[in-house]
C-alpha atoms as a printed R data frame, in Angstrom:
    type eleno elety resid chain resno       x        y       z
1   ATOM     1    CA   UNK     A     1 -50.007  -81.628 -15.422
2   ATOM     2    CA   UNK     A     2 -51.844  -79.288 -13.045
3   ATOM     3    CA   UNK     A     3 -55.060  -79.679 -11.060
4   ATOM     4    CA   UNK     A     4 -58.410  -77.886 -10.787
5   ATOM     5    CA   UNK     A     5 -59.625  -79.532  -7.555
6   ATOM     6    CA   UNK     A     6 -58.383  -77.164  -4.807
7   ATOM     7    CA   UNK     A     7 -58.404  -79.608  -1.896
8   ATOM     8    CA   UNK     A     8 -57.954  -77.481   1.218
9   ATOM     9    CA   UNK     A     9 -54.603  -79.060   2.177
10  ATOM    10    CA   UNK     A    10 -52.960  -79.005  -1.257
11  ATOM    11    CA   UNK     A    11 -50.751  -76.376  -2.900
12  ATOM    12    CA   UNK     A    12 -50.565  -78.098  -6.320
13  ATOM    13    CA   UNK     A    13 -53.212  -75.973  -8.126
14  ATOM    14    CA   UNK     A    14 -51.228  -72.865  -7.128
15  ATOM    15    CA   UNK     A    15 -47.789  -74.351  -7.811
16  ATOM    16    CA   UNK     A    16 -48.587  -76.304 -10.994
17  ATOM    17    CA   UNK     A    17 -51.536  -74.392 -12.412
18  ATOM    18    CA   UNK     A    18 -54.671  -75.742 -14.068
19  ATOM    19    CA   UNK     A    19 -55.038  -79.079 -15.843
20  ATOM    20    CA   UNK     A    20 -53.080  -79.376 -19.070
21  ATOM    21    CA   UNK     A    21 -53.499  -82.661 -20.915
22  ATOM    22    CA   UNK     A    22 -50.782  -84.168 -23.063
23  ATOM    23    CA   UNK     A    23 -51.986  -84.908 -26.590
24  ATOM    24    CA   UNK     A    24 -53.153  -88.420 -27.358
25  ATOM    25    CA   UNK     A    25 -50.685  -88.647 -30.275
26  ATOM    26    CA   UNK     A    26 -47.793  -87.743 -27.968
27  ATOM    27    CA   UNK     A    27 -48.796  -90.421 -25.455
28  ATOM    28    CA   UNK     A    28 -49.245  -93.059 -28.144
29  ATOM    29    CA   UNK     A    29 -45.892  -92.199 -29.736
30  ATOM    30    CA   UNK     A    30 -44.143  -92.774 -26.413
31  ATOM    31    CA   UNK     A    31 -45.983  -96.041 -25.776
32  ATOM    32    CA   UNK     A    32 -45.007  -97.298 -29.248
33  ATOM    33    CA   UNK     A    33 -41.378  -96.312 -28.638
34  ATOM    34    CA   UNK     A    34 -41.378  -98.154 -25.307
35  ATOM    35    CA   UNK     A    35 -42.891 -101.231 -26.940
36  ATOM    36    CA   UNK     A    36 -40.281 -101.154 -29.714
37  ATOM    37    CA   UNK     A    37 -37.590 -101.153 -27.027
38  ATOM    38    CA   UNK     A    38 -38.978 -104.242 -25.310
39  ATOM    39    CA   UNK     A    39 -41.065 -102.733 -22.524
40  ATOM    40    CA   UNK     A    40 -44.112 -104.825 -21.646
41  ATOM    41    CA   UNK     A    41 -45.978 -102.604 -19.177
42  ATOM    42    CA   UNK     A    42 -46.982  -98.951 -19.261
43  ATOM    43    CA   UNK     A    43 -48.346  -96.900 -16.380
44  ATOM    44    CA   UNK     A    44 -50.606  -93.962 -17.139
45  ATOM    45    CA   UNK     A    45 -50.096  -91.299 -14.517
46  ATOM    46    CA   UNK     A    46 -50.428  -87.567 -13.912
47  ATOM    47    CA   UNK     A    47 -51.055  -84.939 -11.271
48  ATOM    48    CA   UNK     A    48 -54.819  -85.527 -11.580
49  ATOM    49    CA   UNK     A    49 -55.188  -88.465 -13.949
50  ATOM    50    CA   UNK     A    50 -58.986  -88.531 -13.789
51  ATOM    51    CA   UNK     A    51 -59.112  -85.042 -15.331
52  ATOM    52    CA   UNK     A    52 -57.235  -86.152 -18.446
53  ATOM    53    CA   UNK     A    53 -58.805  -84.612 -21.547
54  ATOM    54    CA   UNK     A    54 -61.143  -82.073 -19.932
55  ATOM    55    CA   UNK     A    55 -59.196  -79.298 -21.652
56  ATOM    56    CA   UNK     A    56 -59.117  -80.937 -25.094
57  ATOM    57    CA   UNK     A    57 -62.363  -82.921 -25.505
58  ATOM    58    CA   UNK     A    58 -60.707  -86.254 -24.792
59  ATOM    59    CA   UNK     A    59 -60.955  -88.628 -21.829
60  ATOM    60    CA   UNK     A    60 -58.995  -91.302 -20.024
61  ATOM    61    CA   UNK     A    61 -61.169  -94.198 -21.183
62  ATOM    62    CA   UNK     A    62 -60.667  -93.441 -24.881
63  ATOM    63    CA   UNK     A    63 -56.910  -93.090 -24.299
64  ATOM    64    CA   UNK     A    64 -56.782  -96.486 -22.558
65  ATOM    65    CA   UNK     A    65 -58.626  -98.067 -25.486
66  ATOM    66    CA   UNK     A    66 -56.131  -96.552 -27.943
67  ATOM    67    CA   UNK     A    67 -53.113  -97.759 -25.944
68  ATOM    68    CA   UNK     A    68 -54.633 -101.233 -25.717
69  ATOM    69    CA   UNK     A    69 -54.208 -101.535 -29.498
70  ATOM    70    CA   UNK     A    70 -50.419 -101.005 -29.354
71  ATOM    71    CA   UNK     A    71 -48.645 -104.260 -30.203
72  ATOM    72    CA   UNK     A    72 -46.050 -105.553 -27.753
73  ATOM    73    CA   UNK     A    73 -47.580 -103.896 -24.692
74  ATOM    74    CA   UNK     A    74 -48.965 -106.608 -22.413
75  ATOM    75    CA   UNK     A    75 -50.018 -104.612 -19.372
76  ATOM    76    CA   UNK     A    76 -51.672 -101.243 -18.786
77  ATOM    77    CA   UNK     A    77 -51.644  -99.940 -15.233
78  ATOM    78    CA   UNK     A    78 -53.272  -96.743 -13.995
79  ATOM    79    CA   UNK     A    79 -51.881  -94.209 -11.555
80  ATOM    80    CA   UNK     A    80 -53.916  -92.546  -8.829
81  ATOM    81    CA   UNK     A    81 -57.603  -92.097  -9.694
82  ATOM    82    CA   UNK     A    82 -60.367  -89.973  -8.189
83  ATOM    83    CA   UNK     A    83 -63.467  -91.996  -7.248
84  ATOM    84    CA   UNK     A    84 -65.762  -90.036  -9.570
85  ATOM    85    CA   UNK     A    85 -64.176  -91.542 -12.694
86  ATOM    86    CA   UNK     A    86 -65.305  -95.062 -11.691
87  ATOM    87    CA   UNK     A    87 -68.662  -95.304 -13.449
88  ATOM    88    CA   UNK     A    88 -70.534  -98.397 -14.604
89  ATOM    89    CA   UNK     A    89 -69.400  -97.710 -18.198
90  ATOM    90    CA   UNK     A    90 -65.754  -97.156 -17.191
91  ATOM    91    CA   UNK     A    91 -65.492 -100.296 -15.041
92  ATOM    92    CA   UNK     A    92 -67.393 -102.495 -17.483
93  ATOM    93    CA   UNK     A    93 -65.321 -101.328 -20.473
94  ATOM    94    CA   UNK     A    94 -61.849 -101.688 -18.959
95  ATOM    95    CA   UNK     A    95 -62.756 -105.070 -17.423
96  ATOM    96    CA   UNK     A    96 -63.082 -106.423 -20.975
97  ATOM    97    CA   UNK     A    97 -59.520 -105.391 -21.846
98  ATOM    98    CA   UNK     A    98 -57.047 -108.309 -21.408
99  ATOM    99    CA   UNK     A    99 -54.112 -105.916 -20.906
100 ATOM   100    CA   UNK     A   100 -55.716 -103.940 -18.072
101 ATOM   101    CA   UNK     A   101 -54.151 -104.693 -14.682
102 ATOM   102    CA   UNK     A   102 -56.697 -105.323 -11.894
103 ATOM   103    CA   UNK     A   103 -54.920 -102.825  -9.638
104 ATOM   104    CA   UNK     A   104 -56.579  -99.499  -8.839
105 ATOM   105    CA   UNK     A   105 -55.331  -96.704  -6.625
106 ATOM   106    CA   UNK     A   106 -58.300  -94.614  -5.494
107 ATOM   107    CA   UNK     A   107 -57.394  -91.591  -3.381
108 ATOM   108    CA   UNK     A   108 -59.439  -91.604  -0.173
109 ATOM   109    CA   UNK     A   109 -57.682  -89.220   2.310
110 ATOM   110    CA   UNK     A   110 -60.301  -89.872   5.007
111 ATOM   111    CA   UNK     A   111 -63.126  -92.306   5.672
112 ATOM   112    CA   UNK     A   112 -65.018  -89.696   7.711
113 ATOM   113    CA   UNK     A   113 -67.480  -87.415   5.922
114 ATOM   114    CA   UNK     A   114 -66.932  -84.457   8.246
115 ATOM   115    CA   UNK     A   115 -63.182  -84.587   7.574
116 ATOM   116    CA   UNK     A   116 -63.708  -85.050   3.838
117 ATOM   117    CA   UNK     A   117 -65.848  -81.913   3.811
118 ATOM   118    CA   UNK     A   118 -63.134  -79.852   5.531
119 ATOM   119    CA   UNK     A   119 -60.633  -81.258   3.035
120 ATOM   120    CA   UNK     A   120 -62.903  -80.115   0.167
121 ATOM   121    CA   UNK     A   121 -62.922  -83.623  -1.267
122 ATOM   122    CA   UNK     A   122 -65.923  -83.909  -3.552
123 ATOM   123    CA   UNK     A   123 -67.402  -87.220  -2.469
124 ATOM   124    CA   UNK     A   124 -68.682  -88.942   0.655
125 ATOM   125    CA   UNK     A   125 -67.358  -92.136   2.205
126 ATOM   126    CA   UNK     A   126 -70.535  -93.880   1.046
127 ATOM   127    CA   UNK     A   127 -69.989  -92.794  -2.573
128 ATOM   128    CA   UNK     A   128 -66.349  -93.919  -2.384
129 ATOM   129    CA   UNK     A   129 -67.403  -97.345  -1.103
130 ATOM   130    CA   UNK     A   130 -69.862  -97.716  -4.007
131 ATOM   131    CA   UNK     A   131 -67.003  -97.112  -6.478
132 ATOM   132    CA   UNK     A   132 -64.904  -99.838  -4.832
133 ATOM   133    CA   UNK     A   133 -67.826 -102.260  -5.059
134 ATOM   134    CA   UNK     A   134 -68.300 -101.339  -8.724
135 ATOM   135    CA   UNK     A   135 -64.709 -102.350  -9.487
136 ATOM   136    CA   UNK     A   136 -65.202 -105.590  -7.576
137 ATOM   137    CA   UNK     A   137 -68.343 -106.251  -9.585
138 ATOM   138    CA   UNK     A   138 -66.383 -106.367 -12.848
139 ATOM   139    CA   UNK     A   139 -62.941 -107.563 -11.684
140 ATOM   140    CA   UNK     A   140 -62.175 -110.729  -9.738
141 ATOM   141    CA   UNK     A   141 -60.673 -109.602  -6.416
142 ATOM   142    CA   UNK     A   142 -58.841 -106.509  -7.765
143 ATOM   143    CA   UNK     A   143 -56.080 -104.928  -5.701
144 ATOM   144    CA   UNK     A   144 -57.448 -101.646  -4.356
145 ATOM   145    CA   UNK     A   145 -54.888  -99.270  -2.900
146 ATOM   146    CA   UNK     A   146 -55.282  -95.821  -1.390
147 ATOM   147    CA   UNK     A   147 -53.876  -92.809   0.486
148 ATOM   148    CA   UNK     A   148 -55.108  -91.668   3.904
149 ATOM   149    CA   UNK     A   149 -54.184  -88.497   5.784
150 ATOM   150    CA   UNK     A   150 -54.260  -88.632   9.587
151 ATOM   151    CA   UNK     A   151 -54.277  -85.646  11.915
152 ATOM   152    CA   UNK     A   152 -56.050  -83.246   9.567
153 ATOM   153    CA   UNK     A   153 -57.031  -80.008  11.361
154 ATOM   154    CA   UNK     A   154 -60.047  -80.617  13.569
155 ATOM   155    CA   UNK     A   155 -59.879  -84.418  13.321
156 ATOM   156    CA   UNK     A   156 -61.301  -85.679  16.599
157 ATOM   157    CA   UNK     A   157 -60.700  -89.122  18.069
158 ATOM   158    CA   UNK     A   158 -64.204  -90.065  16.916
159 ATOM   159    CA   UNK     A   159 -63.489  -88.900  13.349
160 ATOM   160    CA   UNK     A   160 -60.224  -90.815  13.268
161 ATOM   161    CA   UNK     A   161 -61.991  -93.938  14.563
162 ATOM   162    CA   UNK     A   162 -64.590  -93.543  11.813
163 ATOM   163    CA   UNK     A   163 -61.875  -93.222   9.169
164 ATOM   164    CA   UNK     A   164 -60.009  -96.245  10.524
165 ATOM   165    CA   UNK     A   165 -63.183  -98.369  10.551
166 ATOM   166    CA   UNK     A   166 -63.864  -97.354   6.955
167 ATOM   167    CA   UNK     A   167 -60.380  -98.426   5.815
168 ATOM   168    CA   UNK     A   168 -60.979 -101.806   7.447
169 ATOM   169    CA   UNK     A   169 -64.404 -102.078   5.802
170 ATOM   170    CA   UNK     A   170 -63.141 -101.340   2.266
171 ATOM   171    CA   UNK     A   171 -60.457 -104.024   2.702
172 ATOM   172    CA   UNK     A   172 -57.654 -102.376   0.727
173 ATOM   173    CA   UNK     A   173 -54.644 -104.278  -0.567
174 ATOM   174    CA   UNK     A   174 -52.311 -101.428   0.335
175 ATOM   175    CA   UNK     A   175 -52.842  -98.241   2.325
176 ATOM   176    CA   UNK     A   176 -50.370  -95.357   2.228
177 ATOM   177    CA   UNK     A   177 -50.608  -93.345   5.454
178 ATOM   178    CA   UNK     A   178 -49.536  -89.706   5.635
179 ATOM   179    CA   UNK     A   179 -49.429  -87.423   8.632
180 ATOM   180    CA   UNK     A   180 -50.993  -84.078   7.745
181 ATOM   181    CA   UNK     A   181 -48.395  -81.373   7.200
182 ATOM   182    CA   UNK     A   182 -49.157  -77.676   6.785
183 ATOM   183    CA   UNK     A   183 -48.568  -76.031   3.422
184 ATOM   184    CA   UNK     A   184 -48.372  -72.247   3.491
185 ATOM   185    CA   UNK     A   185 -50.934  -70.713   1.182
186 ATOM   186    CA   UNK     A   186 -53.543  -73.460   1.623
187 ATOM   187    CA   UNK     A   187 -56.883  -73.105   3.387
188 ATOM   188    CA   UNK     A   188 -56.068  -75.910   5.836
189 ATOM   189    CA   UNK     A   189 -52.903  -74.151   7.054
190 ATOM   190    CA   UNK     A   190 -55.086  -71.504   8.711
191 ATOM   191    CA   UNK     A   191 -57.757  -73.840  10.064
192 ATOM   192    CA   UNK     A   192 -58.284  -73.943  13.846
193 ATOM   193    CA   UNK     A   193 -57.616  -77.043  15.958
194 ATOM   194    CA   UNK     A   194 -54.321  -78.088  14.366
195 ATOM   195    CA   UNK     A   195 -53.358  -81.540  15.684
196 ATOM   196    CA   UNK     A   196 -50.226  -82.115  17.765
197 ATOM   197    CA   UNK     A   197 -47.426  -84.085  16.134
198 ATOM   198    CA   UNK     A   198 -47.495  -86.756  18.833
199 ATOM   199    CA   UNK     A   199 -51.180  -87.416  18.161
200 ATOM   200    CA   UNK     A   200 -50.558  -87.613  14.415
201 ATOM   201    CA   UNK     A   201 -47.771  -90.136  14.970
202 ATOM   202    CA   UNK     A   202 -49.962  -92.272  17.221
203 ATOM   203    CA   UNK     A   203 -52.797  -92.301  14.690
204 ATOM   204    CA   UNK     A   204 -50.392  -93.029  11.852
205 ATOM   205    CA   UNK     A   205 -48.970  -96.074  13.654
206 ATOM   206    CA   UNK     A   206 -52.469  -97.248  14.493
207 ATOM   207    CA   UNK     A   207 -53.613  -97.098  10.871
208 ATOM   208    CA   UNK     A   208 -50.370  -98.581   9.506
209 ATOM   209    CA   UNK     A   209 -51.064 -101.698  11.584
210 ATOM   210    CA   UNK     A   210 -54.525 -101.998  10.025
211 ATOM   211    CA   UNK     A   211 -53.014 -101.583   6.556
212 ATOM   212    CA   UNK     A   212 -50.384 -104.252   7.186
213 ATOM   213    CA   UNK     A   213 -53.044 -106.714   8.347
214 ATOM   214    CA   UNK     A   214 -55.151 -106.118   5.230
215 ATOM   215    CA   UNK     A   215 -52.136 -106.463   2.924
216 ATOM   216    CA   UNK     A   216 -51.103 -109.738   4.560
217 ATOM   217    CA   UNK     A   217 -54.629 -111.127   4.188
218 ATOM   218    CA   UNK     A   218 -54.813 -110.137   0.511
219 ATOM   219    CA   UNK     A   219 -51.456 -111.751  -0.280
220 ATOM   220    CA   UNK     A   220 -52.339 -114.932   1.608
221 ATOM   221    CA   UNK     A   221 -55.357 -115.411  -0.673
222 ATOM   222    CA   UNK     A   222 -52.927 -115.786  -3.584
223 ATOM   223    CA   UNK     A   223 -50.964 -118.641  -1.990
224 ATOM   224    CA   UNK     A   224 -51.400 -121.787  -4.062
225 ATOM   225    CA   UNK     A   225 -52.660 -119.927  -7.133
226 ATOM   226    CA   UNK     A   226 -50.934 -119.545 -10.486
227 ATOM   227    CA   UNK     A   227 -50.154 -115.933 -11.432
228 ATOM   228    CA   UNK     A   228 -48.443 -114.030 -14.225
229 ATOM   229    CA   UNK     A   229 -45.299 -112.189 -13.109
230 ATOM   230    CA   UNK     A   230 -43.389 -109.544 -15.051
231 ATOM   231    CA   UNK     A   231 -39.825 -109.793 -13.752
232 ATOM   232    CA   UNK     A   232 -38.117 -106.415 -13.633
233 ATOM   233    CA   UNK     A   233 -34.836 -106.641 -11.725
234 ATOM   234    CA   UNK     A   234 -32.359 -108.894  -9.987
235 ATOM   235    CA   UNK     A   235 -31.816 -108.625  -6.235
236 ATOM   236    CA   UNK     A   236 -29.413 -110.298  -3.837
237 ATOM   237    CA   UNK     A   237 -31.316 -111.422  -0.752
238 ATOM   238    CA   UNK     A   238 -29.389 -113.352   1.899
239 ATOM   239    CA   UNK     A   239 -26.491 -114.065  -0.495
240 ATOM   240    CA   UNK     A   240 -28.846 -115.559  -3.082
241 ATOM   241    CA   UNK     A   241 -29.778 -113.980  -6.395
242 ATOM   242    CA   UNK     A   242 -33.466 -113.571  -7.135
243 ATOM   243    CA   UNK     A   243 -35.435 -112.281 -10.092
244 ATOM   244    CA   UNK     A   244 -37.970 -109.827  -8.685
245 ATOM   245    CA   UNK     A   245 -41.136 -108.594 -10.338
246 ATOM   246    CA   UNK     A   246 -44.848 -107.983  -9.877
247 ATOM   247    CA   UNK     A   247 -48.131 -109.734 -10.563
248 ATOM   248    CA   UNK     A   248 -50.870 -107.911 -12.426
249 ATOM   249    CA   UNK     A   249 -52.247 -106.904  -9.006
250 ATOM   250    CA   UNK     A   250 -48.834 -105.421  -8.141
251 ATOM   251    CA   UNK     A   251 -47.875 -108.050  -5.591
252 ATOM   252    CA   UNK     A   252 -44.087 -108.323  -5.463
253 ATOM   253    CA   UNK     A   253 -42.732 -111.800  -6.233
């Protein structure tokens, strides 16, 4: 729980406080209980997952390795990650784990460096791209997903175009688009050049179309291949019953 990052648009560090990591034993106990009850996949998630362990001399990689030893669990999936956690050691180590799902959500927020700086995100677009390439170096066509904010205060048409071009360049599997919304008490709420709602909506639609194209292209690459699916629920679609689940890349089947 909690976050120490203080992005200029986010109220979480004030509302939830600083990072507080759950003990490794507590996490492992829950994973073992889930396994004993027939669950096959666990998702590790948190407010700022990449910061896990900074307050107790632990880290996310060692926790993943411990969970990988739990019998009965067949898949480990990670929640939202910050780019800085993707190092050569991290990517190389988890790529050797058979249970690790090749699906990584790396928060981007903008593909424009000027916007990233105003957001107080602690990386550049170039550094972010390097992290994506590092994952692709060790995983075969992993599903990379992300979040992007449009209409951040001061975002010009040129900055938006730069961000959009970057999203296209990274070639994400899925892109979650959010229109910037003011949060009282944050730095961004008092920034000049707040963007009109109509402009935000236009940019959101524009980027959603790019995201849909990239998702379609990623899924089409899987046609004709054999994949492992963990079926999770039954749905009625057009008066027919279907078992619905996800591949390791989180493609719905």
